[in-house]
Amino acid sequence: MINYSLPDPSIIEGEDGYFYLYATENIRNLPIHRSKDLVHWNFVGTAFTDKTRPAFEPKGGLWAPDINKIGDKYVMYYSMSTWGGEWTCGIGIATADKPEGPFTDLGKLFRSNEIKIQNCIDPFYIEDNGKKYLFWGSFHGIYGTELTEDGLSLKKDAPIVQIAGDAYEGTYIHKRDGYYYLFASIGRCCEGLKSTYTTVVGRSKNLFGPYVDKKGLSMSDNHHEILIQKSKEFVGPGHNSELVTDKKGNDWMFYHAVSVANPEGRVLMMDRVQWKGGWPFVKGTSPSLKAAAPKF
């Protein structure tokens, strides 16, 4: 695994047999790593250069990319913000012909002050029943809306719908056996050993909710099930990736956490997600120190 800071991971399998992982990092231009086994990763470059990086928020950082294959293009949705810039931040789009890039920035999709929703970061794209959708949000509600067929614009006159309360960010939705599972993070992400980030989940029969916990209480009222929480060795486990299924049918999730022994940055973590009674769980409800590797 990678032992330097690589938070907010997003992953995709390329046509060349490699998995490609994208993340926030101190590098300004979104680092890209690749692996054939999800365990051993190599740095292959950045999505942008200083000349090609987005600029709609001139002093902004690039955060929390979400990578997807739409048609014959690799499409990356990204957040751009300054710390605390909750009304000027926004979500943009870039495309590439190959997962390793180079990516061409297509610019801003929208900003918080344009759609009057605070802190529009952490995008997540999903296709469902032949339509394309984008979800986003950070501690001021989780929202979603429909996109155009190419995934590059908001669909005209499509409503923006709130699907979860103000406790969450880092949304990811997974469809399985007739349910939609809304994974998200609660707590503080970025305060070193004081970080309280925790990965949670709820489920719904419909993409736009209502999402509920095991008792039927709504995520709109900030109710959920805990998936991964802190341990003695790691704190702040959160902002999970897409689930990746190996050849044995096992599901794996990436996320980040802060090592108690080496608390600089937020290191990349991976755990197996198992299922029981229609709900996902991670063994021990905390980051694993040792586990069997995925099979490919």
PDB file of N, CA and C in Angstrom, residues 189-283:
ATOM      1  N   CYS A 189     -12.440  15.884   9.027  1.00  0.00           N
ATOM      2  CA  CYS A 189     -11.552  15.088   8.176  1.00  0.00           C
ATOM      3  C   CYS A 189     -10.082  15.357   8.399  1.00  0.00           C
ATOM      4  N   CYS A 190      -9.731  16.580   8.813  1.00  0.00           N
ATOM      5  CA  CYS A 190      -8.385  17.074   8.499  1.00  0.00           C
ATOM      6  C   CYS A 190      -7.689  17.722   9.686  1.00  0.00           C
ATOM      7  N   GLU A 191      -7.814  17.124  10.862  1.00  0.00           N
ATOM      8  CA  GLU A 191      -7.208  17.697  12.058  1.00  0.00           C
ATOM      9  C   GLU A 191      -6.214  16.735  12.700  1.00  0.00           C
ATOM     10  N   GLY A 192      -5.515  15.979  11.863  1.00  0.00           N
ATOM     11  CA  GLY A 192      -4.497  15.076  12.383  1.00  0.00           C
ATOM     12  C   GLY A 192      -5.086  14.071  13.349  1.00  0.00           C
ATOM     13  N   LEU A 193      -4.443  13.912  14.505  1.00  0.00           N
ATOM     14  CA  LEU A 193      -4.907  12.932  15.494  1.00  0.00           C
ATOM     15  C   LEU A 193      -6.228  13.333  16.143  1.00  0.00           C
ATOM     16  N   LYS A 194      -6.665  14.567  15.926  1.00  0.00           N
ATOM     17  CA  LYS A 194      -7.963  15.001  16.441  1.00  0.00           C
ATOM     18  C   LYS A 194      -9.087  14.764  15.432  1.00  0.00           C
ATOM     19  N   SER A 195      -8.758  14.215  14.277  1.00  0.00           N
ATOM     20  CA  SER A 195      -9.775  13.953  13.257  1.00  0.00           C
ATOM     21  C   SER A 195     -10.813  12.963  13.769  1.00  0.00           C
ATOM     22  N   THR A 196     -12.066  13.236  13.470  1.00  0.00           N
ATOM     23  CA  THR A 196     -13.166  12.375  13.923  1.00  0.00           C
ATOM     24  C   THR A 196     -13.919  11.731  12.756  1.00  0.00           C
ATOM     25  N   TYR A 197     -13.367  11.820  11.570  1.00  0.00           N
ATOM     26  CA  TYR A 197     -14.000  11.240  10.394  1.00  0.00           C
ATOM     27  C   TYR A 197     -14.418   9.793  10.653  1.00  0.00           C
ATOM     28  N   THR A 198     -15.605   9.446  10.186  1.00  0.00           N
ATOM     29  CA  THR A 198     -16.163   8.106  10.343  1.00  0.00           C
ATOM     30  C   THR A 198     -16.983   7.798   9.094  1.00  0.00           C
ATOM     31  N   THR A 199     -16.859   6.575   8.573  1.00  0.00           N
ATOM     32  CA  THR A 199     -17.593   6.174   7.378  1.00  0.00           C
ATOM     33  C   THR A 199     -18.919   5.538   7.776  1.00  0.00           C
ATOM     34  N   VAL A 200     -20.006   5.993   7.148  1.00  0.00           N
ATOM     35  CA  VAL A 200     -21.349   5.540   7.515  1.00  0.00           C
ATOM     36  C   VAL A 200     -22.111   5.149   6.259  1.00  0.00           C
ATOM     37  N   VAL A 201     -23.296   4.549   6.465  1.00  0.00           N
ATOM     38  CA  VAL A 201     -24.090   4.084   5.333  1.00  0.00           C
ATOM     39  C   VAL A 201     -25.568   4.039   5.700  1.00  0.00           C
ATOM     40  N   GLY A 202     -26.407   4.250   4.697  1.00  0.00           N
ATOM     41  CA  GLY A 202     -27.843   4.004   4.788  1.00  0.00           C
ATOM     42  C   GLY A 202     -28.289   3.415   3.461  1.00  0.00           C
ATOM     43  N   ARG A 203     -29.546   2.982   3.376  1.00  0.00           N
ATOM     44  CA  ARG A 203     -29.994   2.381   2.120  1.00  0.00           C
ATOM     45  C   ARG A 203     -31.404   2.831   1.766  1.00  0.00           C
ATOM     46  N   SER A 204     -31.741   2.647   0.479  1.00  0.00           N
ATOM     47  CA  SER A 204     -33.046   3.046  -0.025  1.00  0.00           C
ATOM     48  C   SER A 204     -33.430   2.150  -1.186  1.00  0.00           C
ATOM     49  N   LYS A 205     -34.709   2.057  -1.463  1.00  0.00           N
ATOM     50  CA  LYS A 205     -35.196   1.358  -2.651  1.00  0.00           C
ATOM     51  C   LYS A 205     -35.158   2.258  -3.886  1.00  0.00           C
ATOM     52  N   ASN A 206     -34.888   3.550  -3.675  1.00  0.00           N
ATOM     53  CA  ASN A 206     -34.877   4.505  -4.767  1.00  0.00           C
ATOM     54  C   ASN A 206     -33.595   5.324  -4.730  1.00  0.00           C
ATOM     55  N   LEU A 207     -33.098   5.696  -5.906  1.00  0.00           N
ATOM     56  CA  LEU A 207     -31.853   6.437  -5.992  1.00  0.00           C
ATOM     57  C   LEU A 207     -31.907   7.739  -5.200  1.00  0.00           C
ATOM     58  N   PHE A 208     -33.035   8.430  -5.251  1.00  0.00           N
ATOM     59  CA  PHE A 208     -33.150   9.716  -4.564  1.00  0.00           C
ATOM     60  C   PHE A 208     -33.772   9.594  -3.169  1.00  0.00           C
ATOM     61  N   GLY A 209     -33.772   8.368  -2.636  1.00  0.00           N
ATOM     62  CA  GLY A 209     -34.206   8.170  -1.261  1.00  0.00           C
ATOM     63  C   GLY A 209     -35.701   7.951  -1.111  1.00  0.00           C
ATOM     64  N   PRO A 210     -36.137   7.881   0.166  1.00  0.00           N
ATOM     65  CA  PRO A 210     -35.390   8.192   1.385  1.00  0.00           C
ATOM     66  C   PRO A 210     -34.397   7.088   1.785  1.00  0.00           C
ATOM     67  N   TYR A 211     -33.208   7.498   2.228  1.00  0.00           N
ATOM     68  CA  TYR A 211     -32.193   6.589   2.757  1.00  0.00           C
ATOM     69  C   TYR A 211     -32.359   6.481   4.261  1.00  0.00           C
ATOM     70  N   VAL A 212     -32.322   5.248   4.762  1.00  0.00           N
ATOM     71  CA  VAL A 212     -32.611   5.016   6.177  1.00  0.00           C
ATOM     72  C   VAL A 212     -31.574   4.092   6.797  1.00  0.00           C
ATOM     73  N   ASP A 213     -31.538   4.073   8.129  1.00  0.00           N
ATOM     74  CA  ASP A 213     -30.699   3.134   8.859  1.00  0.00           C
ATOM     75  C   ASP A 213     -31.482   1.848   9.109  1.00  0.00           C
ATOM     76  N   LYS A 214     -30.937   0.943   9.893  1.00  0.00           N
ATOM     77  CA  LYS A 214     -31.582  -0.346  10.135  1.00  0.00           C
ATOM     78  C   LYS A 214     -32.903  -0.205  10.882  1.00  0.00           C
ATOM     79  N   LYS A 215     -33.085   0.888  11.595  1.00  0.00           N
ATOM     80  CA  LYS A 215     -34.324   1.127  12.323  1.00  0.00           C
ATOM     81  C   LYS A 215     -35.358   1.856  11.470  1.00  0.00           C
ATOM     82  N   GLY A 216     -34.973   2.214  10.260  1.00  0.00           N
ATOM     83  CA  GLY A 216     -35.879   2.941   9.392  1.00  0.00           C
ATOM     84  C   GLY A 216     -35.837   4.445   9.577  1.00  0.00           C
ATOM     85  N   LEU A 217     -34.870   4.941  10.368  1.00  0.00           N
ATOM     86  CA  LEU A 217     -34.726   6.377  10.585  1.00  0.00           C
ATOM     87  C   LEU A 217     -33.941   6.986   9.427  1.00  0.00           C
ATOM     88  N   SER A 218     -34.288   8.203   9.051  1.00  0.00           N
ATOM     89  CA  SER A 218     -33.828   8.779   7.797  1.00  0.00           C
ATOM     90  C   SER A 218     -32.467   9.471   7.897  1.00  0.00           C
ATOM     91  N   MET A 219     -31.671   9.312   6.819  1.00  0.00           N
ATOM     92  CA  MET A 219     -30.429  10.073   6.712  1.00  0.00           C
ATOM     93  C   MET A 219     -30.711  11.559   6.505  1.00  0.00           C
ATOM     94  N   SER A 220     -31.905  11.901   6.104  1.00  0.00           N
ATOM     95  CA  SER A 220     -32.275  13.315   6.026  1.00  0.00           C
ATOM     96  C   SER A 220     -32.280  13.954   7.411  1.00  0.00           C
ATOM     97  N   ASP A 221     -32.464  13.119   8.433  1.00  0.00           N
ATOM     98  CA  ASP A 221     -32.383  13.560   9.828  1.00  0.00           C
ATOM     99  C   ASP A 221     -31.074  13.112  10.478  1.00  0.00           C
ATOM    100  N   ASN A 222     -30.097  12.778   9.635  1.00  0.00           N
ATOM    101  CA  ASN A 222     -28.737  12.425  10.071  1.00  0.00           C
ATOM    102  C   ASN A 222     -28.665  11.120  10.865  1.00  0.00           C
ATOM    103  N   HIS A 223     -29.500  10.142  10.470  1.00  0.00           N
ATOM    104  CA  HIS A 223     -29.413   8.796  11.038  1.00  0.00           C
ATOM    105  C   HIS A 223     -28.727   7.877  10.022  1.00  0.00           C
ATOM    106  N   HIS A 224     -27.934   6.915  10.509  1.00  0.00           N
ATOM    107  CA  HIS A 224     -27.127   6.070   9.626  1.00  0.00           C
ATOM    108  C   HIS A 224     -26.568   4.908  10.429  1.00  0.00           C
ATOM    109  N   GLU A 225     -25.924   3.987   9.722  1.00  0.00           N
ATOM    110  CA  GLU A 225     -25.168   2.898  10.341  1.00  0.00           C
ATOM    111  C   GLU A 225     -23.671   3.181  10.189  1.00  0.00           C
ATOM    112  N   ILE A 226     -22.902   2.878  11.209  1.00  0.00           N
ATOM    113  CA  ILE A 226     -21.455   3.076  11.146  1.00  0.00           C
ATOM    114  C   ILE A 226     -20.809   1.902  10.425  1.00  0.00           C
ATOM    115  N   LEU A 227     -19.964   2.207   9.439  1.00  0.00           N
ATOM    116  CA  LEU A 227     -19.256   1.186   8.680  1.00  0.00           C
ATOM    117  C   LEU A 227     -17.803   1.043   9.149  1.00  0.00           C
ATOM    118  N   ILE A 228     -17.090   2.168   9.248  1.00  0.00           N
ATOM    119  CA  ILE A 228     -15.688   2.148   9.692  1.00  0.00           C
ATOM    120  C   ILE A 228     -15.463   3.321  10.637  1.00  0.00           C
ATOM    121  N   GLN A 229     -14.958   3.028  11.823  1.00  0.00           N
ATOM    122  CA  GLN A 229     -14.657   4.065  12.797  1.00  0.00           C
ATOM    123  C   GLN A 229     -13.224   3.923  13.292  1.00  0.00           C
ATOM    124  N   LYS A 230     -12.788   4.827  14.120  1.00  0.00           N
ATOM    125  CA  LYS A 230     -11.396   4.855  14.554  1.00  0.00           C
ATOM    126  C   LYS A 230     -11.025   3.622  15.363  1.00  0.00           C
ATOM    127  N   SER A 231      -9.729   3.350  15.402  1.00  0.00           N
ATOM    128  CA  SER A 231      -9.183   2.278  16.223  1.00  0.00           C
ATOM    129  C   SER A 231      -7.995   2.842  17.013  1.00  0.00           C
ATOM    130  N   LYS A 232      -7.282   2.004  17.732  1.00  0.00           N
ATOM    131  CA  LYS A 232      -6.092   2.463  18.456  1.00  0.00           C
ATOM    132  C   LYS A 232      -4.997   2.890  17.483  1.00  0.00           C
ATOM    133  N   GLU A 233      -4.976   2.275  16.300  1.00  0.00           N
ATOM    134  CA  GLU A 233      -3.895   2.515  15.343  1.00  0.00           C
ATOM    135  C   GLU A 233      -4.212   3.605  14.320  1.00  0.00           C
ATOM    136  N   PHE A 234      -5.507   3.797  13.997  1.00  0.00           N
ATOM    137  CA  PHE A 234      -5.886   4.761  12.974  1.00  0.00           C
ATOM    138  C   PHE A 234      -7.096   5.565  13.433  1.00  0.00           C
ATOM    139  N   VAL A 235      -7.069   6.861  13.128  1.00  0.00           N
ATOM    140  CA  VAL A 235      -8.223   7.713  13.409  1.00  0.00           C
ATOM    141  C   VAL A 235      -8.672   8.363  12.097  1.00  0.00           C
ATOM    142  N   GLY A 236      -9.903   8.853  12.103  1.00  0.00           N
ATOM    143  CA  GLY A 236     -10.414   9.586  10.952  1.00  0.00           C
ATOM    144  C   GLY A 236     -10.602   8.790   9.685  1.00  0.00           C
ATOM    145  N   PRO A 237     -11.065   7.518   9.740  1.00  0.00           N
ATOM    146  CA  PRO A 237     -11.252   6.750   8.498  1.00  0.00           C
ATOM    147  C   PRO A 237     -12.490   7.227   7.732  1.00  0.00           C
ATOM    148  N   GLY A 238     -12.275   7.726   6.515  1.00  0.00           N
ATOM    149  CA  GLY A 238     -13.423   8.230   5.783  1.00  0.00           C
ATOM    150  C   GLY A 238     -13.130   8.551   4.337  1.00  0.00           C
ATOM    151  N   HIS A 239     -14.108   9.163   3.708  1.00  0.00           N
ATOM    152  CA  HIS A 239     -14.156   9.509   2.279  1.00  0.00           C
ATOM    153  C   HIS A 239     -13.772   8.300   1.431  1.00  0.00           C
ATOM    154  N   ASN A 240     -14.695   7.358   1.382  1.00  0.00           N
ATOM    155  CA  ASN A 240     -14.434   6.089   0.690  1.00  0.00           C
ATOM    156  C   ASN A 240     -14.578   6.217  -0.820  1.00  0.00           C
ATOM    157  N   SER A 241     -13.993   5.242  -1.508  1.00  0.00           N
ATOM    158  CA  SER A 241     -14.042   5.149  -2.968  1.00  0.00           C
ATOM    159  C   SER A 241     -15.229   4.308  -3.419  1.00  0.00           C
ATOM    160  N   GLU A 242     -15.297   4.104  -4.718  1.00  0.00           N
ATOM    161  CA  GLU A 242     -16.181   3.091  -5.291  1.00  0.00           C
ATOM    162  C   GLU A 242     -15.800   1.717  -4.741  1.00  0.00           C
ATOM    163  N   LEU A 243     -16.742   0.787  -4.744  1.00  0.00           N
ATOM    164  CA  LEU A 243     -16.426  -0.601  -4.422  1.00  0.00           C
ATOM    165  C   LEU A 243     -15.833  -1.277  -5.657  1.00  0.00           C
ATOM    166  N   VAL A 244     -14.817  -2.090  -5.436  1.00  0.00           N
ATOM    167  CA  VAL A 244     -14.201  -2.883  -6.499  1.00  0.00           C
ATOM    168  C   VAL A 244     -14.409  -4.351  -6.164  1.00  0.00           C
ATOM    169  N   THR A 245     -14.909  -5.126  -7.116  1.00  0.00           N
ATOM    170  CA  THR A 245     -15.172  -6.549  -6.905  1.00  0.00           C
ATOM    171  C   THR A 245     -14.070  -7.371  -7.556  1.00  0.00           C
ATOM    172  N   ASP A 246     -13.472  -8.287  -6.785  1.00  0.00           N
ATOM    173  CA  ASP A 246     -12.399  -9.121  -7.336  1.00  0.00           C
ATOM    174  C   ASP A 246     -12.977 -10.375  -7.994  1.00  0.00           C
ATOM    175  N   LYS A 247     -12.095 -11.263  -8.467  1.00  0.00           N
ATOM    176  CA  LYS A 247     -12.543 -12.446  -9.217  1.00  0.00           C
ATOM    177  C   LYS A 247     -13.247 -13.472  -8.345  1.00  0.00           C
ATOM    178  N   LYS A 248     -13.101 -13.348  -7.036  1.00  0.00           N
ATOM    179  CA  LYS A 248     -13.828 -14.242  -6.123  1.00  0.00           C
ATOM    180  C   LYS A 248     -15.172 -13.666  -5.717  1.00  0.00           C
ATOM    181  N   GLY A 249     -15.489 -12.485  -6.223  1.00  0.00           N
ATOM    182  CA  GLY A 249     -16.755 -11.858  -5.880  1.00  0.00           C
ATOM    183  C   GLY A 249     -16.712 -11.047  -4.606  1.00  0.00           C
ATOM    184  N   ASN A 250     -15.518 -10.836  -4.053  1.00  0.00           N
ATOM    185  CA  ASN A 250     -15.385 -10.035  -2.840  1.00  0.00           C
ATOM    186  C   ASN A 250     -15.309  -8.552  -3.188  1.00  0.00           C
ATOM    187  N   ASP A 251     -15.944  -7.733  -2.363  1.00  0.00           N
ATOM    188  CA  ASP A 251     -15.952  -6.285  -2.569  1.00  0.00           C
ATOM    189  C   ASP A 251     -14.888  -5.617  -1.703  1.00  0.00           C
ATOM    190  N   TRP A 252     -14.228  -4.616  -2.282  1.00  0.00           N
ATOM    191  CA  TRP A 252     -13.152  -3.901  -1.597  1.00  0.00           C
ATOM    192  C   TRP A 252     -13.393  -2.396  -1.706  1.00  0.00           C
ATOM    193  N   MET A 253     -13.048  -1.693  -0.629  1.00  0.00           N
ATOM    194  CA  MET A 253     -13.267  -0.254  -0.559  1.00  0.00           C
ATOM    195  C   MET A 253     -11.974   0.436  -0.128  1.00  0.00           C
ATOM    196  N   PHE A 254     -11.638   1.519  -0.825  1.00  0.00           N
ATOM    197  CA  PHE A 254     -10.535   2.373  -0.400  1.00  0.00           C
ATOM    198  C   PHE A 254     -11.086   3.563   0.380  1.00  0.00           C
ATOM    199  N   TYR A 255     -10.260   4.096   1.265  1.00  0.00           N
ATOM    200  CA  TYR A 255     -10.594   5.290   2.037  1.00  0.00           C
ATOM    201  C   TYR A 255      -9.289   5.847   2.592  1.00  0.00           C
ATOM    202  N   HIS A 256      -9.349   6.888   3.362  1.00  0.00           N
ATOM    203  CA  HIS A 256      -8.123   7.381   3.989  1.00  0.00           C
ATOM    204  C   HIS A 256      -8.290   7.429   5.502  1.00  0.00           C
ATOM    205  N   ALA A 257      -7.156   7.481   6.198  1.00  0.00           N
ATOM    206  CA  ALA A 257      -7.154   7.579   7.656  1.00  0.00           C
ATOM    207  C   ALA A 257      -5.828   8.174   8.100  1.00  0.00           C
ATOM    208  N   VAL A 258      -5.761   8.553   9.366  1.00  0.00           N
ATOM    209  CA  VAL A 258      -4.543   9.102   9.958  1.00  0.00           C
ATOM    210  C   VAL A 258      -3.913   8.044  10.853  1.00  0.00           C
ATOM    211  N   SER A 259      -2.649   7.727  10.592  1.00  0.00           N
ATOM    212  CA  SER A 259      -1.928   6.754  11.403  1.00  0.00           C
ATOM    213  C   SER A 259      -1.518   7.391  12.723  1.00  0.00           C
ATOM    214  N   VAL A 260      -1.838   6.733  13.830  1.00  0.00           N
ATOM    215  CA  VAL A 260      -1.455   7.245  15.143  1.00  0.00           C
ATOM    216  C   VAL A 260       0.062   7.254  15.293  1.00  0.00           C
ATOM    217  N   ALA A 261       0.710   6.243  14.738  1.00  0.00           N
ATOM    218  CA  ALA A 261       2.169   6.148  14.842  1.00  0.00           C
ATOM    219  C   ALA A 261       2.877   7.181  13.979  1.00  0.00           C
ATOM    220  N   ASN A 262       2.295   7.484  12.813  1.00  0.00           N
ATOM    221  CA  ASN A 262       2.896   8.445  11.875  1.00  0.00           C
ATOM    222  C   ASN A 262       1.800   9.373  11.371  1.00  0.00           C
ATOM    223  N   PRO A 263       1.449  10.394  12.160  1.00  0.00           N
ATOM    224  CA  PRO A 263       0.226  11.151  11.888  1.00  0.00           C
ATOM    225  C   PRO A 263       0.311  12.206  10.798  1.00  0.00           C
ATOM    226  N   GLU A 264       1.409  12.277  10.048  1.00  0.00           N
ATOM    227  CA  GLU A 264       1.499  13.258   8.978  1.00  0.00           C
ATOM    228  C   GLU A 264       0.648  12.804   7.783  1.00  0.00           C
ATOM    229  N   GLY A 265      -0.322  13.605   7.409  1.00  0.00           N
ATOM    230  CA  GLY A 265      -1.139  13.305   6.246  1.00  0.00           C
ATOM    231  C   GLY A 265      -2.211  12.268   6.506  1.00  0.00           C
ATOM    232  N   ARG A 266      -2.895  11.888   5.423  1.00  0.00           N
ATOM    233  CA  ARG A 266      -4.001  10.925   5.473  1.00  0.00           C
ATOM    234  C   ARG A 266      -3.683   9.818   4.475  1.00  0.00           C
ATOM    235  N   VAL A 267      -3.328   8.650   4.985  1.00  0.00           N
ATOM    236  CA  VAL A 267      -2.813   7.582   4.133  1.00  0.00           C
ATOM    237  C   VAL A 267      -3.949   6.769   3.512  1.00  0.00           C
ATOM    238  N   LEU A 268      -3.631   6.148   2.371  1.00  0.00           N
ATOM    239  CA  LEU A 268      -4.590   5.311   1.652  1.00  0.00           C
ATOM    240  C   LEU A 268      -4.781   3.990   2.387  1.00  0.00           C
ATOM    241  N   MET A 269      -6.047   3.613   2.568  1.00  0.00           N
ATOM    242  CA  MET A 269      -6.410   2.374   3.254  1.00  0.00           C
ATOM    243  C   MET A 269      -7.323   1.549   2.342  1.00  0.00           C
ATOM    244  N   MET A 270      -7.361   0.230   2.580  1.00  0.00           N
ATOM    245  CA  MET A 270      -8.281  -0.646   1.849  1.00  0.00           C
ATOM    246  C   MET A 270      -8.825  -1.693   2.807  1.00  0.00           C
ATOM    247  N   ASP A 271     -10.111  -1.962   2.718  1.00  0.00           N
ATOM    248  CA  ASP A 271     -10.730  -3.022   3.502  1.00  0.00           C
ATOM    249  C   ASP A 271     -11.767  -3.751   2.666  1.00  0.00           C
ATOM    250  N   ARG A 272     -11.988  -5.002   3.022  1.00  0.00           N
ATOM    251  CA  ARG A 272     -13.045  -5.777   2.388  1.00  0.00           C
ATOM    252  C   ARG A 272     -14.388  -5.400   2.987  1.00  0.00           C
ATOM    253  N   VAL A 273     -15.364  -5.175   2.115  1.00  0.00           N
ATOM    254  CA  VAL A 273     -16.735  -4.914   2.541  1.00  0.00           C
ATOM    255  C   VAL A 273     -17.531  -6.204   2.366  1.00  0.00           C
ATOM    256  N   GLN A 274     -18.088  -6.703   3.447  1.00  0.00           N
ATOM    257  CA  GLN A 274     -18.906  -7.910   3.408  1.00  0.00           C
ATOM    258  C   GLN A 274     -20.374  -7.539   3.599  1.00  0.00           C
ATOM    259  N   TRP A 275     -21.247  -8.497   3.365  1.00  0.00           N
ATOM    260  CA  TRP A 275     -22.684  -8.230   3.381  1.00  0.00           C
ATOM    261  C   TRP A 275     -23.396  -9.259   4.251  1.00  0.00           C
ATOM    262  N   LYS A 276     -24.345  -8.783   5.047  1.00  0.00           N
ATOM    263  CA  LYS A 276     -25.144  -9.669   5.889  1.00  0.00           C
ATOM    264  C   LYS A 276     -26.506  -9.026   6.109  1.00  0.00           C
ATOM    265  N   GLY A 277     -27.559  -9.790   5.786  1.00  0.00           N
ATOM    266  CA  GLY A 277     -28.908  -9.278   6.000  1.00  0.00           C
ATOM    267  C   GLY A 277     -29.207  -8.033   5.195  1.00  0.00           C
ATOM    268  N   GLY A 278     -28.564  -7.910   4.025  1.00  0.00           N
ATOM    269  CA  GLY A 278     -28.832  -6.755   3.180  1.00  0.00           C
ATOM    270  C   GLY A 278     -28.091  -5.498   3.577  1.00  0.00           C
ATOM    271  N   TRP A 279     -27.094  -5.639   4.452  1.00  0.00           N
ATOM    272  CA  TRP A 279     -26.322  -4.480   4.891  1.00  0.00           C
ATOM    273  C   TRP A 279     -24.828  -4.754   4.774  1.00  0.00           C
ATOM    274  N   PRO A 280     -24.041  -3.728   4.403  1.00  0.00           N
ATOM    275  CA  PRO A 280     -22.592  -3.894   4.326  1.00  0.00           C
ATOM    276  C   PRO A 280     -21.953  -3.763   5.709  1.00  0.00           C
ATOM    277  N   PHE A 281     -20.832  -4.460   5.885  1.00  0.00           N
ATOM    278  CA  PHE A 281     -20.062  -4.280   7.116  1.00  0.00           C
ATOM    279  C   PHE A 281     -18.590  -4.527   6.831  1.00  0.00           C
ATOM    280  N   VAL A 282     -17.749  -3.929   7.641  1.00  0.00           N
ATOM    281  CA  VAL A 282     -16.313  -4.172   7.633  1.00  0.00           C
ATOM    282  C   VAL A 282     -15.962  -4.873   8.932  1.00  0.00           C
ATOM    283  N   LYS A 283     -15.234  -5.955   8.851  1.00  0.00           N
ATOM    284  CA  LYS A 283     -14.911  -6.745  10.033  1.00  0.00           C
ATOM    285  C   LYS A 283     -14.250  -5.881  11.102  1.00  0.00           C
TER     286      LYS A 283
END
